[in-house]
Structure formats: structure tokens, C-alpha cells
Amino acid sequence: MRHITVGAAQLGPIARDESRPEVVARLLALMRDAADRGCDLVVFPELALTTFFPRWAIDNITDADHWYETEMPGPDTQPLFNEAALLGIGFCLGYAELSEDDAGVTHRRNIYLLVGKDGETIAKFNKVHIPGHEESESWRPFQHLERYYFEAGDDGFGVWRAFGGNIGMAICNDRRWPETYREMGLQGVEMVLIGYNTPLHYAPDPTQNALAGFHNHLVMQSGAYQNGTFVVGVAKGGIEEGVDSLAQTVIIAPSGQIIAQAITTGDELIVARCDLDFCKTYTDTLFDFEHYRMPEHYQRISNQRGVTPPEGDAE
Ligand code: ING
């Protein structure tokens, strides 16, 4: 039996002036609790080292550099890696990354990092679906300038062999798009790790506000069920710098059932012991892609609808 005992470490608000050491102390407390409760892996939210700074417009983007990490681990985050190795627990950490490529071009990315029980990095994921807007919009009660602060990832959604299973990652808005789960489902993912920061007020259409919690669980439960995978959705919730953000962290089984849910909007650890072979209950039956998915069916539809196959493809 292949089990992962996973901890979803929800965070409450991180204040604008909260230092990295102060935040890392909160993460370490959750990591130690997770280890005490037998976790193999503890999952932190999106942007878990700072407040959700895209809610503010900063004209000169270099004035925002302090919200980003230029090295991982760095002096302030090394204690997380040391503690992970000491306790023998892996972790997944969301943060903003500022880097420079070989051509001297600056890159600003919204990152999820998967770290093993030995404290060594296994994989890095760059958020694909960057929501919000590129320029400050004065009509909004608060900004959502992720498209100003981050560039979209173009590596898609990977799956890595870790903790005895097939692990995938996604960040926040990624969880709303079916492609996210299917791209990993086609790679045999067994557990998808997702961190999110989701304001309860959606300025472009406030009628959706009342459905924020429903939509949050709907997309992750659907993604889990339709791809026969566990999904771990971890919030940074509560009222952060005046913006009320969705909590409701969950661990979801391949059946789509919620098997653990946070009940507060603060720092809270929920744990579930996940039998990865349970995924086969769905991927060897109802969602046996090889047997039922008929990719030629989709190609036929595309052809009928005049979609021109790429050059050189058979008619
Ligand atoms: N946040 C949001 C999300 O997709 C958003 C964007 C906010 C969507 C409010 C809907 C309502 O959950 C991030 N960080 O992607």
C-alpha cells in the first residue's frame, strides 16, 4: 500500500510589515505540528512568505523587489529546509521569485517549490494562469495586479515521482481551468498540490462573491474526480490588509469527496492519510483514459468543424 500522509497548512493573514523570520516562524510551527501528526509532506499556500502584495499598485516595480525571493533557500528560508531534513518531512512552498537569466533579463514569477524529506528541492512550478489585470484600475476597491507583477509560466503542468507517488502542482487561478488537471491526469498524477489567495470580493462581477466557496471546492472536487487524483487545496485566508480572503482549505479524494476541511480562517493544519492506490478505483474503471477517451473522436470533431490540422497531418 502506497500512502502519503499529507498536511495542508492553511495560513491566516500575513501583514504587510510582517518580516520573513516572523512568517517563517509560523511555517515552522505548522511543519512541526505536521511532523508530530505523522505527515510525509506539508503543503503551504500560494505566496506564503509575504502578504498578497498584488493588491497594491507600485508604479516603479523595482520598489516591489523586497516582496520577491532572489534565492531559495535564502538566509530567511534556510531554516525551513533544515527543519524538513531534521524532521524527515517534505514541503511545498509558494513564493514570488525574482531572477535574472543569462541574457540579463529580469523575471518575476509566482512559484511553487516541492522539497523532499531530505530538504532537497525536487521540482519548481511557475503559475500558468495569471489572473487580474496589468495596470492599476481606480474603480476597484483593491487591485489584483498579478499580471503586472508576474509573468506566466510556459512549462505547463508537470508530474514528478516523489513521496512514493506521482505529484503535480498548480497555483490558485490554475485550479479553475479544467486543462490544469487533465494535463496532469494524462501524466498519471495521483496528488495535485494547490495553494491559493482568493479575495471573497470579485470586482469584475460581485454576483460571484456569494459563490466563492462553492466555486473553490467545485473546481477542485471536479478536477480530482475527473482525473482520479487526490487534490490538496491550501488557502491563505482571513482579512489580510483589509481584504477578506477565502479560507476553506481542503484535502479531496479521487472520488471527489472532501476528506478533510479547515474550519477557521487562520493558521490551521488539516491532515489526511491518502492511499494512492485508491486512484485506480477511478482510473482503472470509469476514467480509464486509454479505453474510453477516444482521442480520434476529438480529432474527428475538430476536422468536421473545419479546424485545420497542423501542417503535414493526415486529412
Ligand atoms: N486569485 C484568484 C483565484 O483565481 C480571483 C483570482 C479572485 C478569482 C477573486 C475569482 C475571484 O482564486 C489568484 N491568486 O489566482
Coordinates of C-alpha atoms and ligand atoms in Angstrom, one line a residue:
M1 CA 0.0 0.0 0.0
R2 CA 1.4 3.4 -1.0
H3 CA 0.3 6.0 1.4
I4 CA 1.1 9.7 1.7
T5 CA 0.0 11.3 4.9
V6 CA -0.3 14.9 3.8
G7 CA -0.8 18.1 5.8
A8 CA -2.5 21.1 4.3
A9 CA -1.1 24.1 6.3
Q10 CA -3.5 26.9 5.9
L11 CA -2.2 30.4 6.7
G12 CA -4.2 33.3 8.2
P13 CA -3.4 36.9 7.1
I14 CA 0.2 37.9 6.6
A15 CA 0.6 41.6 7.4
R16 CA 2.4 44.0 5.1
D17 CA 5.1 44.7 7.7
E18 CA 5.5 41.1 8.8
S19 CA 9.1 40.1 8.4
R20 CA 10.3 36.9 6.7
P21 CA 11.6 35.5 10.0
E22 CA 8.2 36.2 11.6
V23 CA 6.4 34.4 8.8
V24 CA 8.9 31.5 8.7
A25 CA 8.4 31.0 12.4
R26 CA 4.6 30.4 11.6
L27 CA 5.5 28.0 8.8
L28 CA 7.9 26.1 11.1
A29 CA 5.2 25.7 13.8
L30 CA 2.9 24.2 11.2
M31 CA 5.7 22.0 9.8
R32 CA 6.5 20.7 13.4
D33 CA 2.8 20.0 14.0
A34 CA 2.6 18.2 10.7
A35 CA 5.6 16.0 11.6
D36 CA 4.1 15.3 15.1
R37 CA 0.9 14.2 13.3
G38 CA 2.9 11.8 11.1
C39 CA 2.9 13.8 7.8
D40 CA 5.2 12.9 5.0
L41 CA 4.5 16.2 3.3
V42 CA 3.2 19.6 4.4
V43 CA 1.7 22.0 1.8
F44 CA 1.8 25.8 2.3
P45 CA -0.4 28.3 0.3
E46 CA 0.5 30.5 -2.7
L47 CA 2.8 33.4 -1.8
A48 CA 3.3 32.0 1.7
L49 CA 6.2 34.3 2.6
T50 CA 4.5 37.7 2.2
T51 CA 1.3 39.5 2.2
F52 CA -0.6 39.3 -1.1
F53 CA 1.2 42.4 -2.5
P54 CA -0.6 42.4 -5.9
R55 CA -3.5 44.1 -4.1
W56 CA -1.4 47.3 -4.3
A57 CA -0.2 49.3 -7.3
I58 CA 3.5 50.2 -7.1
D59 CA 4.5 52.4 -10.0
N60 CA 8.2 51.6 -10.1
I61 CA 8.2 47.8 -10.0
T62 CA 11.7 47.7 -8.5
D63 CA 10.1 49.2 -5.4
A64 CA 8.3 45.9 -5.1
D65 CA 11.5 43.8 -5.2
H66 CA 11.5 43.2 -1.5
W67 CA 8.4 41.1 -1.9
Y68 CA 10.3 38.6 -4.0
E69 CA 12.9 36.0 -3.2
T70 CA 16.2 36.1 -5.1
E71 CA 17.5 32.9 -3.8
M72 CA 15.8 29.7 -2.4
P73 CA 16.7 28.7 0.1
G74 CA 18.0 32.1 1.3
P75 CA 19.1 33.1 4.8
D76 CA 15.5 33.6 6.0
T77 CA 14.1 30.4 4.4
Q78 CA 17.0 28.1 5.1
P79 CA 15.5 27.1 8.5
L80 CA 12.6 25.6 6.6
F81 CA 14.9 23.3 4.6
N82 CA 17.0 22.4 7.7
E83 CA 13.9 21.6 9.8
A84 CA 12.4 19.5 6.9
A85 CA 15.6 17.4 6.8
L86 CA 15.7 17.2 10.6
L87 CA 12.1 16.1 10.9
G88 CA 12.1 14.0 7.7
I89 CA 9.2 15.8 6.2
G90 CA 8.8 17.2 2.7
F91 CA 7.1 20.5 2.0
C92 CA 5.6 22.6 -0.8
L93 CA 6.1 26.4 -0.6
G94 CA 4.6 29.2 -2.6
Y95 CA 6.6 32.4 -3.1
A96 CA 7.4 35.3 -5.5
E97 CA 10.7 34.7 -7.4
L98 CA 12.9 37.5 -8.8
S99 CA 15.6 36.2 -11.1
E100 CA 17.9 37.3 -14.0
D101 CA 18.6 35.0 -16.9
D102 CA 21.9 34.6 -18.7
A103 CA 20.9 37.4 -21.1
G104 CA 20.5 39.7 -18.1
V105 CA 16.7 39.8 -18.4
T106 CA 14.7 40.1 -15.2
H107 CA 12.0 37.6 -14.5
R108 CA 9.2 37.8 -11.9
R109 CA 7.4 34.6 -11.3
N110 CA 4.7 33.1 -9.0
I111 CA 6.3 29.9 -7.8
Y112 CA 5.5 26.7 -6.1
L113 CA 8.5 24.6 -4.9
L114 CA 8.4 21.0 -3.9
V115 CA 11.1 19.9 -1.4
G116 CA 11.8 16.3 -0.3
K117 CA 12.2 14.8 3.2
D118 CA 15.9 15.4 2.8
G119 CA 15.4 19.1 2.4
E120 CA 16.5 19.0 -1.2
T121 CA 14.4 20.6 -4.0
I122 CA 12.5 18.1 -6.2
A123 CA 10.7 20.5 -8.5
K124 CA 9.7 24.0 -9.2
F125 CA 6.4 25.1 -10.8
N126 CA 5.6 28.5 -12.4
K127 CA 2.0 29.6 -12.3
V128 CA 0.4 29.3 -15.7
H129 CA -2.9 31.2 -15.5
I130 CA -2.1 34.7 -14.2
P131 CA -5.4 36.4 -13.3
G132 CA -6.3 40.0 -12.6
H133 CA -5.0 43.0 -14.7
E134 CA -1.9 44.7 -15.9
E135 CA -2.5 48.3 -14.9
S136 CA -4.0 49.9 -11.8
E137 CA -7.8 50.3 -12.1
S138 CA -9.1 53.0 -9.9
W139 CA -12.7 51.7 -9.9
R140 CA -11.6 48.6 -7.9
P141 CA -11.7 48.7 -4.0
F142 CA -8.4 46.9 -4.2
Q143 CA -6.1 45.9 -7.0
H144 CA -5.4 42.4 -8.3
L145 CA -2.2 43.2 -10.3
E146 CA -0.8 39.7 -10.7
R147 CA -0.4 40.4 -14.5
Y148 CA 1.8 43.4 -13.7
Y149 CA 3.9 41.6 -11.1
F150 CA 4.3 38.1 -12.6
E151 CA 5.0 36.6 -16.0
A152 CA 3.0 33.4 -16.9
G153 CA 4.7 30.1 -16.8
D154 CA 5.1 28.4 -20.2
D155 CA 6.3 24.9 -19.0
G156 CA 2.7 23.7 -18.4
F157 CA 1.9 21.3 -15.6
G158 CA 4.4 18.6 -14.7
V159 CA 4.1 15.5 -12.7
W160 CA 7.1 14.2 -10.6
R161 CA 7.8 10.9 -8.8
A162 CA 8.0 11.8 -5.1
F163 CA 6.9 10.5 -1.7
G164 CA 6.2 7.2 -3.5
G165 CA 3.7 8.7 -5.9
N166 CA 3.0 10.9 -8.9
I167 CA 2.8 14.5 -7.6
G168 CA 1.7 17.6 -9.5
M169 CA 1.4 21.3 -8.7
A170 CA -0.8 24.2 -9.6
I171 CA -1.3 27.7 -8.2
C172 CA -4.6 29.4 -7.4
N173 CA -6.3 30.6 -10.6
D174 CA -4.8 27.5 -12.4
R175 CA -7.3 25.4 -10.3
R176 CA -10.3 27.0 -12.1
W177 CA -9.3 25.7 -15.6
P178 CA -10.0 22.0 -16.5
E179 CA -6.9 21.8 -18.6
T180 CA -4.8 22.1 -15.4
Y181 CA -6.0 18.8 -14.0
R182 CA -6.3 17.0 -17.4
E183 CA -2.7 17.8 -18.4
M184 CA -1.6 16.2 -15.1
G185 CA -4.2 13.4 -15.4
L186 CA -2.7 12.4 -18.7
Q187 CA 0.6 12.0 -16.9
G188 CA -0.9 9.7 -14.3
V189 CA -0.9 12.3 -11.4
E190 CA -2.1 10.9 -8.1
M191 CA -1.9 14.0 -5.9
V192 CA -2.2 17.6 -7.1
L193 CA -0.9 20.3 -4.7
I194 CA -2.6 23.7 -5.0
G195 CA -2.1 26.9 -3.0
Y196 CA -4.4 29.9 -3.3
N197 CA -5.0 33.5 -2.3
T198 CA -8.6 34.3 -3.2
P199 CA -10.4 37.6 -2.2
L200 CA -14.0 37.0 -1.4
H201 CA -14.9 40.1 -3.5
Y202 CA -14.5 39.6 -7.3
A203 CA -14.7 43.2 -8.6
P204 CA -15.5 42.4 -12.3
D205 CA -18.6 40.6 -11.2
P206 CA -19.6 40.8 -7.5
T207 CA -22.6 38.5 -8.0
Q208 CA -19.9 35.7 -7.9
N209 CA -18.9 36.7 -4.4
A210 CA -21.6 34.6 -2.7
L211 CA -20.4 31.6 -4.7
A212 CA -16.7 32.0 -3.9
G213 CA -16.6 29.0 -1.5
F214 CA -18.8 26.9 -3.8
H215 CA -16.7 27.6 -6.9
N216 CA -13.5 26.9 -5.0
H217 CA -14.5 23.4 -3.9
L218 CA -16.4 22.7 -7.2
V219 CA -13.3 23.1 -9.4
M220 CA -11.0 21.1 -7.1
Q221 CA -13.5 18.3 -6.5
S222 CA -14.3 18.1 -10.2
G223 CA -10.6 18.1 -11.1
A224 CA -10.0 15.3 -8.6
Y225 CA -12.9 13.1 -9.7
Q226 CA -12.5 13.6 -13.5
N227 CA -8.8 12.6 -13.3
G228 CA -8.8 10.1 -10.4
T229 CA -6.4 12.1 -8.3
F230 CA -6.1 13.4 -4.8
V231 CA -6.2 17.3 -4.6
V232 CA -4.9 19.3 -1.8
G233 CA -6.1 22.9 -1.8
V234 CA -4.4 25.3 0.7
A235 CA -5.5 28.8 1.4
K236 CA -4.1 32.0 2.8
G237 CA -7.4 33.2 4.3
G238 CA -8.9 35.8 6.6
I239 CA -8.9 39.6 6.4
E240 CA -5.4 40.5 5.2
E241 CA -4.6 44.2 5.0
G242 CA -8.4 44.9 4.8
V243 CA -9.2 42.3 2.1
D244 CA -11.3 39.3 3.2
S245 CA -9.9 36.2 1.6
L246 CA -11.4 32.7 1.2
A247 CA -10.1 30.0 3.6
Q248 CA -11.8 26.6 3.5
T249 CA -8.6 24.6 2.9
V250 CA -9.4 21.0 1.8
I251 CA -8.0 17.6 1.0
I252 CA -10.0 15.8 -1.6
A253 CA -10.1 12.1 -2.6
P254 CA -10.2 10.8 -6.2
S255 CA -13.9 10.2 -5.7
G256 CA -14.3 14.0 -5.4
Q257 CA -15.2 13.7 -1.7
I258 CA -13.7 16.2 0.7
I259 CA -11.9 14.1 3.4
A260 CA -10.6 17.0 5.5
Q261 CA -11.5 20.7 5.7
A262 CA -10.2 23.6 7.7
I263 CA -12.8 25.3 10.0
T264 CA -11.0 28.6 10.7
T265 CA -9.6 31.4 8.6
G266 CA -6.3 31.4 10.4
D267 CA -3.2 29.2 10.7
E268 CA -4.6 25.7 10.7
L269 CA -3.3 22.3 9.8
I270 CA -5.5 19.6 8.4
V271 CA -4.2 16.1 7.8
A272 CA -5.3 13.0 5.7
R273 CA -3.7 9.7 5.1
C274 CA -4.0 9.1 1.4
D275 CA -3.9 5.7 -0.2
L276 CA -2.5 6.5 -3.6
D277 CA -3.7 3.1 -5.0
F278 CA -7.2 4.4 -4.4
C279 CA -6.7 6.5 -7.5
K280 CA -7.0 3.3 -9.6
T281 CA -10.6 2.9 -8.3
Y282 CA -11.4 5.5 -10.9
T283 CA -8.5 5.5 -13.4
D284 CA -8.9 1.7 -14.0
T285 CA -12.7 1.9 -14.3
L286 CA -14.8 5.0 -15.1
F287 CA -11.9 7.2 -16.2
D288 CA -9.8 4.6 -17.9
F289 CA -8.4 7.2 -20.5
E290 CA -6.9 4.6 -22.7
H291 CA -10.1 2.6 -23.0
Y292 CA -12.8 5.3 -23.1
R293 CA -11.3 8.6 -24.1
M294 CA -11.0 8.1 -27.8
P295 CA -8.6 10.8 -28.9
E296 CA -9.5 10.1 -32.5
H297 CA -13.1 11.2 -31.6
Y298 CA -11.9 14.6 -30.7
Q299 CA -9.8 14.8 -33.9
R300 CA -12.8 13.9 -36.0
I301 CA -14.8 16.7 -34.3
S302 CA -12.1 19.1 -35.0
N303 CA -11.9 18.1 -38.6
Q304 CA -15.7 18.4 -39.0
R305 CA -15.6 21.9 -37.6
G306 CA -13.0 22.9 -40.1
V307 CA -10.2 23.0 -37.7
T308 CA -7.2 22.8 -39.9
P309 CA -4.8 20.2 -38.6
P310 CA -1.2 21.4 -38.2
E311 CA 0.8 21.2 -41.4
G312 CA 1.6 17.7 -42.6
D313 CA -1.1 16.0 -40.5
A314 CA -3.3 13.4 -42.4
E315 CA -6.6 14.8 -43.6
Ligands
ING1 N1 -6.6 34.5 -7.1 C1 -7.9 34.4 -7.6 C2 -8.3 33.0 -7.9 O1 -8.3 32.5 -9.1 C3 -9.7 35.5 -8.3 C4 -8.3 35.3 -8.7 C5 -10.1 36.3 -7.2 C6 -10.7 34.8 -8.9 C7 -11.4 36.5 -6.9 C8 -12.0 34.9 -8.6 C9 -12.4 35.8 -7.5 O2 -8.7 32.3 -7.0 C10 -5.4 34.1 -7.6 N2 -4.4 34.5 -6.8 O3 -5.3 33.5 -8.6

